[in-house]
Tab-separated table of C-alpha atoms in Angstrom:
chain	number	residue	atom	x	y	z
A	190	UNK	CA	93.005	-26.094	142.377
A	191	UNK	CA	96.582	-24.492	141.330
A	192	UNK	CA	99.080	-24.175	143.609
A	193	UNK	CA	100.011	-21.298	145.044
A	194	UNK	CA	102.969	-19.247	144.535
A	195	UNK	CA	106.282	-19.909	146.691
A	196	UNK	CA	106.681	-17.231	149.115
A	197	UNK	CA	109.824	-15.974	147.520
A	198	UNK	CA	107.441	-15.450	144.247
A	199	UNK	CA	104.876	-13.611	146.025
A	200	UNK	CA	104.201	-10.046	144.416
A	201	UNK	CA	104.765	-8.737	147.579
A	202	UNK	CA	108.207	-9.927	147.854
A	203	UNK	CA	108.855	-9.445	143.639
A	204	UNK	CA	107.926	-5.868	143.914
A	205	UNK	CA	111.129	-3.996	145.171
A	206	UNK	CA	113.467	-6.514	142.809
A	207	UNK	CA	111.007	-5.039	140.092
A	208	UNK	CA	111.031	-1.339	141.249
A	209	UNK	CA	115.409	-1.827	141.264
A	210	UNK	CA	115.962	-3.436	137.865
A	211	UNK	CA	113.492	-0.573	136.722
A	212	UNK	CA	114.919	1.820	137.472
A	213	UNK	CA	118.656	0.251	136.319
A	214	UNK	CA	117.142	0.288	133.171
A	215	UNK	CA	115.862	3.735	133.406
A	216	UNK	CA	119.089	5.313	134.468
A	217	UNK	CA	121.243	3.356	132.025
A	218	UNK	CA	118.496	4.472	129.284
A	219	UNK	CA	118.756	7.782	130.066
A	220	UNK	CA	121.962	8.076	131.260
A	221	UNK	CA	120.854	10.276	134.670
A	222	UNK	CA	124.261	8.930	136.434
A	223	UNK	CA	126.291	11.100	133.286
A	224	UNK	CA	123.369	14.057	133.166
A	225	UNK	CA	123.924	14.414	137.229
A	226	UNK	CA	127.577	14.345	136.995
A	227	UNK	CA	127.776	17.000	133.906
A	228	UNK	CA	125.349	19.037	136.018
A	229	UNK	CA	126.860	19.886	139.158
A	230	UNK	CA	130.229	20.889	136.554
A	231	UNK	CA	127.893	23.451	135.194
A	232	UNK	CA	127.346	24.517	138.510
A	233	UNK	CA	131.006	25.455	138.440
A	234	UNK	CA	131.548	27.380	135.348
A	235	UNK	CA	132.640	30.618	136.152
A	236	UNK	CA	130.516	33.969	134.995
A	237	UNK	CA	132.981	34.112	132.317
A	238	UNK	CA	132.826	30.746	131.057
A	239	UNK	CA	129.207	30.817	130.961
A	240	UNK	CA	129.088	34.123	129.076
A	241	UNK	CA	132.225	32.483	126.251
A	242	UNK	CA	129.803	29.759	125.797
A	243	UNK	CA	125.851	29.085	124.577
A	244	UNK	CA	125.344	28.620	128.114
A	245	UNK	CA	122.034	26.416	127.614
A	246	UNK	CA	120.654	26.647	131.173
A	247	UNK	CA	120.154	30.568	130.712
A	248	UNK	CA	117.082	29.561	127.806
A	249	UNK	CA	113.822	29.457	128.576
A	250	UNK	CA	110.853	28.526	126.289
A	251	UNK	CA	108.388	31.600	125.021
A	252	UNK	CA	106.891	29.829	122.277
A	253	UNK	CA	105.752	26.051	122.658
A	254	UNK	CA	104.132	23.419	120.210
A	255	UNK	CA	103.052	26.157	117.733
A	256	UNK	CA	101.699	23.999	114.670
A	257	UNK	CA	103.424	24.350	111.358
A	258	UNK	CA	99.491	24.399	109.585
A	259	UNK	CA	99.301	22.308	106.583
A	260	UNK	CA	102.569	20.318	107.745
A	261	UNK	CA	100.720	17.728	110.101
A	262	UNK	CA	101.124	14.562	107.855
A	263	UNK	CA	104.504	15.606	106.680
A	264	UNK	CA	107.337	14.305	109.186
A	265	UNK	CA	109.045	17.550	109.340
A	266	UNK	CA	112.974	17.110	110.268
A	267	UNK	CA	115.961	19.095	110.503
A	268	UNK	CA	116.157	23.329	110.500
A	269	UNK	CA	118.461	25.915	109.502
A	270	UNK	CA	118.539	29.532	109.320
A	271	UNK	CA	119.257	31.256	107.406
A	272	UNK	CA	119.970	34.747	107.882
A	273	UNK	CA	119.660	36.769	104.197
A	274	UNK	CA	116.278	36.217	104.551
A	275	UNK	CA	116.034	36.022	108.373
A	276	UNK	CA	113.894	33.064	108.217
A	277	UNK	CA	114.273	29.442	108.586
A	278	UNK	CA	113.968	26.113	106.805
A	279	UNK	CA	113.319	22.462	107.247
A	280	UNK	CA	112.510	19.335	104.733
A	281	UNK	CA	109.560	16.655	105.185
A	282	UNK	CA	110.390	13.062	104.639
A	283	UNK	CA	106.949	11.382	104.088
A	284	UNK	CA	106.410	13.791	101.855
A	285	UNK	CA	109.951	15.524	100.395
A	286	UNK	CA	109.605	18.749	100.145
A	287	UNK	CA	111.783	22.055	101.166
A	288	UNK	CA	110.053	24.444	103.463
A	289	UNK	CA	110.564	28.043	104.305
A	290	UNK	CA	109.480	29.445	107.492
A	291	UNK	CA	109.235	32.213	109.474
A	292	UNK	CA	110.863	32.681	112.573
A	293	UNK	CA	107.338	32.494	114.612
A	294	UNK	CA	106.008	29.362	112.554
A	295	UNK	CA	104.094	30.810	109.699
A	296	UNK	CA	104.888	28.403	106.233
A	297	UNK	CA	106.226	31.117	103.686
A	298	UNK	CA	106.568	28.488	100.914
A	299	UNK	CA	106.731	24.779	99.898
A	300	UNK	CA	109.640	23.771	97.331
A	301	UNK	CA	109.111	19.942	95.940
A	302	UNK	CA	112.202	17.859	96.293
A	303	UNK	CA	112.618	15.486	93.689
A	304	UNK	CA	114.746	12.327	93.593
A	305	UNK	CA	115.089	12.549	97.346
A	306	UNK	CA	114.396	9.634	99.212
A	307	UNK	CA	113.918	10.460	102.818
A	308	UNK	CA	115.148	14.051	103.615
A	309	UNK	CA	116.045	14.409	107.383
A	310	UNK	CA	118.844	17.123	107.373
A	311	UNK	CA	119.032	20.733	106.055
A	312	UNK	CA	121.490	23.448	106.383
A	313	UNK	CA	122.604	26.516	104.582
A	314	UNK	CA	126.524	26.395	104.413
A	315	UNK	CA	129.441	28.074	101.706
A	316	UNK	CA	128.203	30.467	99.091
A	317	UNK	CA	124.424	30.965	100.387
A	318	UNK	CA	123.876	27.155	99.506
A	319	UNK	CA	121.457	24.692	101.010
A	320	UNK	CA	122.678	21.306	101.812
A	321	UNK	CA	120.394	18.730	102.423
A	322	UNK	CA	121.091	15.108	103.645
A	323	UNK	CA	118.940	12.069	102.401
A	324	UNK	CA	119.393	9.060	104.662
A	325	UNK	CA	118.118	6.536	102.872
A	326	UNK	CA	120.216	6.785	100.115
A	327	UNK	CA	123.580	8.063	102.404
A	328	UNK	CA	123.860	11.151	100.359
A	329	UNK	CA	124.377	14.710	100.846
A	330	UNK	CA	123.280	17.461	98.004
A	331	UNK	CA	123.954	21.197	97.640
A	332	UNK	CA	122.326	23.809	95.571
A	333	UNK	CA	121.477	27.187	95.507
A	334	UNK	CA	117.866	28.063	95.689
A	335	UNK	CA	116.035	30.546	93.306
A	336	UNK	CA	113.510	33.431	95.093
A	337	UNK	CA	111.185	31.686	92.626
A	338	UNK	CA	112.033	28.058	92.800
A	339	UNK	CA	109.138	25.685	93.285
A	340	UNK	CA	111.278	22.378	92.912
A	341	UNK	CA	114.390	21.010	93.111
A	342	UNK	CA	115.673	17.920	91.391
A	343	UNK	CA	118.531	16.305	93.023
A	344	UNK	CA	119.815	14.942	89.872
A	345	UNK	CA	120.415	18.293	88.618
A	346	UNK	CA	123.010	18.613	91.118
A	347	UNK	CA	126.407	16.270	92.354
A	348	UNK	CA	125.683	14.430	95.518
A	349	UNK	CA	128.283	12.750	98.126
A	350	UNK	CA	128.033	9.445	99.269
A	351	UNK	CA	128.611	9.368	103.399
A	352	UNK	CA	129.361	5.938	103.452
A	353	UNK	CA	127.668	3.419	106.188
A	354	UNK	CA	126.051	1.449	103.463
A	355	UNK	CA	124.379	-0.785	105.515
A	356	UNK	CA	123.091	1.775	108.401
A	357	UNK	CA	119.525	2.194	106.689
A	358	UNK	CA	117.128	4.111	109.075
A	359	UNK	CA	120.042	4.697	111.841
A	360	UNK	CA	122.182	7.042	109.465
A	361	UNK	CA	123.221	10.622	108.949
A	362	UNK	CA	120.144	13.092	110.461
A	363	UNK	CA	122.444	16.651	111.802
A	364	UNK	CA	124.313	18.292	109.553
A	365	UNK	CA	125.869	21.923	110.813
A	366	UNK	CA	127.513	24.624	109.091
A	367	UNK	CA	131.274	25.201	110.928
A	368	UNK	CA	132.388	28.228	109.349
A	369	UNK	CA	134.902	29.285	111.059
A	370	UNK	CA	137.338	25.691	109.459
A	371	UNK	CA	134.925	26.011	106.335
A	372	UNK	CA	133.401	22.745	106.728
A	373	UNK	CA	130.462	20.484	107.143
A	374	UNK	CA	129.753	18.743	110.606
A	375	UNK	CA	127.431	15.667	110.074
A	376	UNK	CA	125.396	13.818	113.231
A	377	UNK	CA	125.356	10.064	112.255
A	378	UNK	CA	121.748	9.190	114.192
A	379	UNK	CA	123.140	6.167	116.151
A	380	UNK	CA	125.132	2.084	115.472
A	381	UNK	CA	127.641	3.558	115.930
A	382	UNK	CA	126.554	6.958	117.266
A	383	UNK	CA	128.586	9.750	116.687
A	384	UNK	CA	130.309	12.946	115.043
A	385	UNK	CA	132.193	13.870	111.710
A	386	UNK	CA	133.358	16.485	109.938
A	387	UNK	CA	133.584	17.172	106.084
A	388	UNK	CA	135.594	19.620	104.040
A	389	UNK	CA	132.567	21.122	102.393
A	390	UNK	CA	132.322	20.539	98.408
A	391	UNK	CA	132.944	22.818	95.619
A	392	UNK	CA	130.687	23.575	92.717
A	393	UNK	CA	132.217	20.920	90.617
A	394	UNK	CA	131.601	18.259	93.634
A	395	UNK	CA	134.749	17.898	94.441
A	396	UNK	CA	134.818	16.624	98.429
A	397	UNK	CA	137.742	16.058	100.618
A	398	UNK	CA	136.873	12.923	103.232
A	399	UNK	CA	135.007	12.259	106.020
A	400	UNK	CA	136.719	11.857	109.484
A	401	UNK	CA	135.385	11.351	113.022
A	402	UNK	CA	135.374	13.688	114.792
A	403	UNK	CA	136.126	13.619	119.032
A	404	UNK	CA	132.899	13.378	120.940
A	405	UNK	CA	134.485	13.023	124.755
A	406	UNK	CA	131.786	12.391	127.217
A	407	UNK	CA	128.773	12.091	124.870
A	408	UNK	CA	125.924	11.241	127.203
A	409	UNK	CA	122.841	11.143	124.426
A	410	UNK	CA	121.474	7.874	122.862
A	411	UNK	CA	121.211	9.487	119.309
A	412	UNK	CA	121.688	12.153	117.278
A	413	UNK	CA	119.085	14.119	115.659
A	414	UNK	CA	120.004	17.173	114.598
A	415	UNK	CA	123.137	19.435	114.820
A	416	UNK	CA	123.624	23.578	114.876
A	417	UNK	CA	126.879	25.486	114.852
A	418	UNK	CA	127.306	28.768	117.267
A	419	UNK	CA	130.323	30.657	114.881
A	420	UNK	CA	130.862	32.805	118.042
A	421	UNK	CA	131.761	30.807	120.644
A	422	UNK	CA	132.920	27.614	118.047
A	423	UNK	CA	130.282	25.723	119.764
A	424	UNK	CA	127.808	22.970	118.727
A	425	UNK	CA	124.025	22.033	119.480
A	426	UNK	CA	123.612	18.379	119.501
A	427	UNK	CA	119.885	17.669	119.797
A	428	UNK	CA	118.750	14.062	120.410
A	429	UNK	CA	114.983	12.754	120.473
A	430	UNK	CA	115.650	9.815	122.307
A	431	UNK	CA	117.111	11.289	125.509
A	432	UNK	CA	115.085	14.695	125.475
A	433	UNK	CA	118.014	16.745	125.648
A	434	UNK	CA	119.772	19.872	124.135
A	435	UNK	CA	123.873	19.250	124.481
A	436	UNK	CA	126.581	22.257	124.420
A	437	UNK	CA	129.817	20.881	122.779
A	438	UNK	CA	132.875	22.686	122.920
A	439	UNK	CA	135.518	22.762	120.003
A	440	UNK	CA	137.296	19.468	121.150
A	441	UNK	CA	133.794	17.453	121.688
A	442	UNK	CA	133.757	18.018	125.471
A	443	UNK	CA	130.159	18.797	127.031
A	444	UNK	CA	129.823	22.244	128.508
A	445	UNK	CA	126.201	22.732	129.204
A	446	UNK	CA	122.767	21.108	128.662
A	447	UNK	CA	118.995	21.338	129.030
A	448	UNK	CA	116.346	18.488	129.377
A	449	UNK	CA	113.532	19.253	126.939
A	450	UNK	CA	111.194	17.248	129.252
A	451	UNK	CA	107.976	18.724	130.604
A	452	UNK	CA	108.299	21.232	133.523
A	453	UNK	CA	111.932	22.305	132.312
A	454	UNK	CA	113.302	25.701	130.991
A	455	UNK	CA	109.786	26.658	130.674
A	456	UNK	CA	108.318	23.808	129.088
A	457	UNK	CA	104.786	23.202	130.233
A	458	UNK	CA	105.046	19.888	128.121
A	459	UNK	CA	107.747	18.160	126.991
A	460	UNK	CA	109.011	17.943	123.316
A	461	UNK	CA	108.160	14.578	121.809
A	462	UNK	CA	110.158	13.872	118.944
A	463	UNK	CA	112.864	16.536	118.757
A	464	UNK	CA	114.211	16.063	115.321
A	465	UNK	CA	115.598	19.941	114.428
A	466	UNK	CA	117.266	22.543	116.098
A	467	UNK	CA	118.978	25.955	114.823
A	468	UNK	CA	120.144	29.428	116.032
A	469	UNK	CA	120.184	32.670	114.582
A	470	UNK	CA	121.808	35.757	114.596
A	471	UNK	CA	120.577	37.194	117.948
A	472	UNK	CA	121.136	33.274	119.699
A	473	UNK	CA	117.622	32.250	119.691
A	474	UNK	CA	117.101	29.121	119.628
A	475	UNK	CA	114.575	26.705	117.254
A	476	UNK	CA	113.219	23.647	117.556
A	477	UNK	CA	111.084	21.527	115.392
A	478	UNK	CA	109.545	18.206	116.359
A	479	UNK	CA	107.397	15.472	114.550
A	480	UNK	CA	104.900	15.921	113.072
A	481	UNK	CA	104.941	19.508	113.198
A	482	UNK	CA	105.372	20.967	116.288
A	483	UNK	CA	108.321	24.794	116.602
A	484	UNK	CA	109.033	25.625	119.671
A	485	UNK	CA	111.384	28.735	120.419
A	486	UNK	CA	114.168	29.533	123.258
A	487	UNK	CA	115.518	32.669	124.551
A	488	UNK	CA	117.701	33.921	126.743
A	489	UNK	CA	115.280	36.584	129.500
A	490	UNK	CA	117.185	39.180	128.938
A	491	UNK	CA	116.612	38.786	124.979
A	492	UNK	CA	112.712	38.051	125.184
């Protein structure tokens, strides 16, 4: 017959040790300690601060999980908009292709992407070009896309090398347009986590080089996608892993925030595998998840 347990082993006695370490983990996870502290500074942002900013907490969700149809075994990743043809892009990794949306979910059209490995980054930037980042092979490629295109070949164009050699599946993922300093800002996902900005390359690929950018208080465990707001100088950091939407100012200081968890900002359900966000014209917000999930944001007063 075994023996039974010491009284200081009892479940009785190993359940509230359990519960604490827990929920250490959770809150170092997640970082709640840094998401409570950044939220009661929102809470004193002036009217005008809040109205020279994104402000984040003003969004609310009015469209949610719409499938992109014919997309569902596709990995979709990354969106931009792109506002010539007021609609909005995104690349598949599993299988690379270019896609063209519209800004309520329908697919317009599919471009093949050739020679790219695993696609997870897309943005329009200088001269009405599309820049997509590969993170496999640590490379980012620009080109100009044809009304009539149905591929694009990526050795048909120069590509930069970002570097990190040996980050394989934890590389770039957000790349952002900053128009206003004419460059490229670039999300590396995570080891090390964090921020960098490009001097955006010329038709002949000629590239000036890649510096860190300041990140201050960053309180997300990766990086998954990046948008630039040219009217406030502001940047969307969106990361999968902690469910959250980040406001960055100019100098890489948090100024607002949302938690794209269920119940929140109008989410009935939360977004699993947030791994695109962009913003048009009017500041509506997009959001693309895996497999192929859009979900939209808007201010109330813009609904």
């Amino acid at each position: 017959m075994p023996k039974p347990l010491p009284r200081f082993l009892s479940p009785r006695r190993l359940a509230l040790p359990t519960l604490v370490v827990l929920a250490a983990l959770s809150v170092d996870y997640l970082q709640w300690h840094k998401r409570a502290y950044f939220w009661f500074k929102e809470q004193g942002l002036s009217l005008a601060e809040q109205q020279a900013s994104i402000w984040l907490p003003g969004y609310r969700a009015v469209l949610q999980g719409k499938p992109l149809a014919g997309l569902e075994d596709d990995e979709t990743s990354g969106l931009t908009y792109h506002p010539g043809s007021d609609t909005l892009f995104t690349v598949t990794g599993k299988n690379p292709q270019l896609v063209e949306l519209s800004l309520d979910g329908e697919i317009l059209r599919r471009i093949r992407l050739a020679g790219f490995a695993d696609p997870e980054g897309v943005e329009l930037v200088a001269d009405g070009r599309l820049a997509i980042i590969d993170e496999r092979e640590r490379k980012l490629t620009a080109f100009h896309l044809a009304d009539d295109a149905l591929s694009i070949d990526a050795a048909d164009y120069p590509a930069f090398d970002l570097g990190f050699a040996d980050a394989g599946n934890k590389g770039f993922e957000g790349i952002a347009w900053d128009s206003r300093r004419q460059r490229v800002l670039l999300g590396k996902e995570r080891s090390p986590l964090g921020l960098f900005s490009l001097p955006f390359p010329g038709e002949d690929g000629a590239i000036g080089t890649l510096q860190p950018m300041p990140t201050g208080n960053l309180f997300v465990r990766d990086i998954s996608s990046l948008s630039y707001d040219a009217r406030t100088g502001h940047s969307l950091v969106l990361s999968d892993e902690s469910q959250l939407l980040l406001e960055l100012d100019g100098e890489g200081e948090p100024v607002s925030f949302i938690s794209l968890g269920g119940g929140r900002n109008g989410l009935g359900k939360g977004i699993e595998q947030a791994e695109g966000v962009a913003m048009d014209a009017a500041g509506t917000i997009y959001i693309v998840g895996e497999p192929n999930l859009l979900y939209v944001f808007k201010r109330p007063a813009d609904s």
